[in-house]
Every structure is written in C-alpha cells, then in structure tokens.
PDB file of C-alpha atoms in Angstrom:
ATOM      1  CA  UNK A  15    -108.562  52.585 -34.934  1.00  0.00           C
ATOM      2  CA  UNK A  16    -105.718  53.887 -32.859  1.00  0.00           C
ATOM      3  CA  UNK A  17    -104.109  50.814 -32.850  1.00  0.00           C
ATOM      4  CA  UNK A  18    -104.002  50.163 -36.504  1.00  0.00           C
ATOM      5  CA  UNK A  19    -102.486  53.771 -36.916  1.00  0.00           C
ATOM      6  CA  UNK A  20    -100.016  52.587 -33.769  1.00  0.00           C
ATOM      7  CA  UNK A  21     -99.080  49.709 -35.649  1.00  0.00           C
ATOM      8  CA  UNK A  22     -99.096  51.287 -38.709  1.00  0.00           C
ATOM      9  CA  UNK A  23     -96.332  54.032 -37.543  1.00  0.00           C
ATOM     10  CA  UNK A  24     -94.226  51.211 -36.348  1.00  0.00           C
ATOM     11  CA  UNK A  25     -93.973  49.664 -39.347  1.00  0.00           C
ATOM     12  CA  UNK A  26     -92.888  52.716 -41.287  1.00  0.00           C
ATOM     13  CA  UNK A  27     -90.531  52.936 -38.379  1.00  0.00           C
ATOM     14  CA  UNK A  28     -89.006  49.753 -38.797  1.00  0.00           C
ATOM     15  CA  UNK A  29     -88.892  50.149 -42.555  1.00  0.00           C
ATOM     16  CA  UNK A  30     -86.473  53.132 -41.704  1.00  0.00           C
ATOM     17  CA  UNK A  31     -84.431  51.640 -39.363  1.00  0.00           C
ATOM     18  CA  UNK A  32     -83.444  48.921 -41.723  1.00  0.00           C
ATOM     19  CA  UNK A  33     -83.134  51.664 -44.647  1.00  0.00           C
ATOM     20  CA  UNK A  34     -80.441  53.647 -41.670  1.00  0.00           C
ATOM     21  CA  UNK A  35     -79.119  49.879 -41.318  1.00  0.00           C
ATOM     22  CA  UNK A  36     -78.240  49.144 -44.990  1.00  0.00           C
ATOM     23  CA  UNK A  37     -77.076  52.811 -45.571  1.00  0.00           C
ATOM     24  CA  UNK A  38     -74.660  52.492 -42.727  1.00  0.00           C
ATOM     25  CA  UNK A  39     -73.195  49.528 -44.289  1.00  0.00           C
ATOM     26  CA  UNK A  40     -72.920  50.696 -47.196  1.00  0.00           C
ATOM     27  CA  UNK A  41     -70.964  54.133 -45.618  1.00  0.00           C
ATOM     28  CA  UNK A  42     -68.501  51.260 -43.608  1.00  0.00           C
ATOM     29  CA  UNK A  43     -68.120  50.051 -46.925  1.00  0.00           C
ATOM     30  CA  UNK A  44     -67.159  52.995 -48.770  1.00  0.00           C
ATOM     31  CA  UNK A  45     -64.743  54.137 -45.302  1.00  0.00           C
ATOM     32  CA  UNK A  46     -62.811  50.567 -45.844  1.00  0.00           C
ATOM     33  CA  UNK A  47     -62.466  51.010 -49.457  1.00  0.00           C
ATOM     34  CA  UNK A  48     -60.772  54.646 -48.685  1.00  0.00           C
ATOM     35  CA  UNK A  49     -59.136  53.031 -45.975  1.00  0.00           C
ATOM     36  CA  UNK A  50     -57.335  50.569 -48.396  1.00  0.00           C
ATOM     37  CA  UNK A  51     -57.288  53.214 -51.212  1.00  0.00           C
ATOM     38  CA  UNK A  52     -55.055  55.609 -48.509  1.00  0.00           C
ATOM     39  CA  UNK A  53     -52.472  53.009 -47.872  1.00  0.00           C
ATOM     40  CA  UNK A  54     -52.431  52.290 -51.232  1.00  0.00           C
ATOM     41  CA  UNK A  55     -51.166  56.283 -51.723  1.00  0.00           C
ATOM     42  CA  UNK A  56     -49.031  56.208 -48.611  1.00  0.00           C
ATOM     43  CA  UNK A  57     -47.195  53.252 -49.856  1.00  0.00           C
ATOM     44  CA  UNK A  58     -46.895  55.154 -53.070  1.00  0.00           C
ATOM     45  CA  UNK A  59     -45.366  57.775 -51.928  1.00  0.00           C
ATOM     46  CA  UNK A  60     -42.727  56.401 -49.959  1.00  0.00           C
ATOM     47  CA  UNK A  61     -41.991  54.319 -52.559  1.00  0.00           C
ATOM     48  CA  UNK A  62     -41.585  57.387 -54.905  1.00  0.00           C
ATOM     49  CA  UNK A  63     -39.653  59.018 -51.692  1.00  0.00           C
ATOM     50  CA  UNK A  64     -37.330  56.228 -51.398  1.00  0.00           C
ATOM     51  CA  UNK A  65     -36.383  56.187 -55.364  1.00  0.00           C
ATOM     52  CA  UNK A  66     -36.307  60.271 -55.339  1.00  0.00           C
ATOM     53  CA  UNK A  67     -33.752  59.225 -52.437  1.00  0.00           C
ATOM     54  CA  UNK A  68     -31.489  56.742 -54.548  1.00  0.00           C
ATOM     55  CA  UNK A  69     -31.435  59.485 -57.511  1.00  0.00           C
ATOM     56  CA  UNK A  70     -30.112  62.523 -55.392  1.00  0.00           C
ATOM     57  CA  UNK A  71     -27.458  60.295 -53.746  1.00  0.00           C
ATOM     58  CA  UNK A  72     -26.778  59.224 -57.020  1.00  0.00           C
ATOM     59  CA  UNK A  73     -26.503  62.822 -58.443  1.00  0.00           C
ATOM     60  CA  UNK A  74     -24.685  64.075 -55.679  1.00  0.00           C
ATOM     61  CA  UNK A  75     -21.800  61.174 -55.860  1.00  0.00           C
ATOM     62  CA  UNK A  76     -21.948  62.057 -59.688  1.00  0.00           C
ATOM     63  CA  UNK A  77     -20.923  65.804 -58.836  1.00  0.00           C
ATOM     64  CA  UNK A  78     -18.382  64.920 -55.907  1.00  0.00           C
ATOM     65  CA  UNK A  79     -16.792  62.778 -58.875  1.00  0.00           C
ATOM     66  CA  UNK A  80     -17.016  66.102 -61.189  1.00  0.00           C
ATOM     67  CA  UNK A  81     -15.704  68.391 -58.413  1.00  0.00           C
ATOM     68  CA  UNK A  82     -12.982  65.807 -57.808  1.00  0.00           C
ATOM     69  CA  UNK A  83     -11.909  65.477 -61.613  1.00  0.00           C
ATOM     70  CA  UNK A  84     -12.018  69.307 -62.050  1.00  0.00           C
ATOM     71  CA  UNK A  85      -9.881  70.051 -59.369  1.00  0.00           C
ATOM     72  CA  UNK A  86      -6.972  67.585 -60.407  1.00  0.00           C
TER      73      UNK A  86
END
C-alpha cells in the first residue's frame, strides 16, 4: 500500500539522517584533533624561532668580540 511504501521511505530517511549525524561528528572530531595538532606546530615553531633568536644574538656578540680583538 502507499502507506507502507510512505513509511517505508521514511525510515530509510531517518536511517540517513543519523548516518549524516554520526559522520558529522566524526568530521568535528577530526577538525578538533587538527585544531590541537596546529597549535601544537605553531607553538613549535616559535619555540624553534625564539632559540634560532638566542643563537644569532649569540653569534653576532661572538663576531663583535672577533672584530673588537682584531682591531686592537
């Protein structure tokens, strides 16, 4: 009958809307794990920013010293 096909379609429509509900968690979950996974990297790299910092300072009072000890 019409109705069992009616019915019929709306559970197959319900079935997807929970398969689009469960695949949309599982896309939030992947975002907030490459959410996390991207400040992980930023921090990173401003911590390897911050020590390539400390070496150049360090190399360039090195070579002031040089340049000093030369010219005496």
């Amino acid at each position: 009958t019409k109705l069992h096909l009616v019915l019929k379609d709306t559970k197959q429509i319900l079935r997807l809307i929970e398969k689009e509900k469960k695949h949309d968690k599982l896309l939030k979950n992947i975002n907030d794990k490459i959410a996390k996974i991207n400040k992980i990297v930023s921090l990173n790299l401003s911590l390897i920013i911050e020590q390539d910092q400390v070496i150049l300072e360090s190399l360039e009072n090195k070579i002031k010293e040089s340049i000093k000890v030369l010219n005496k």
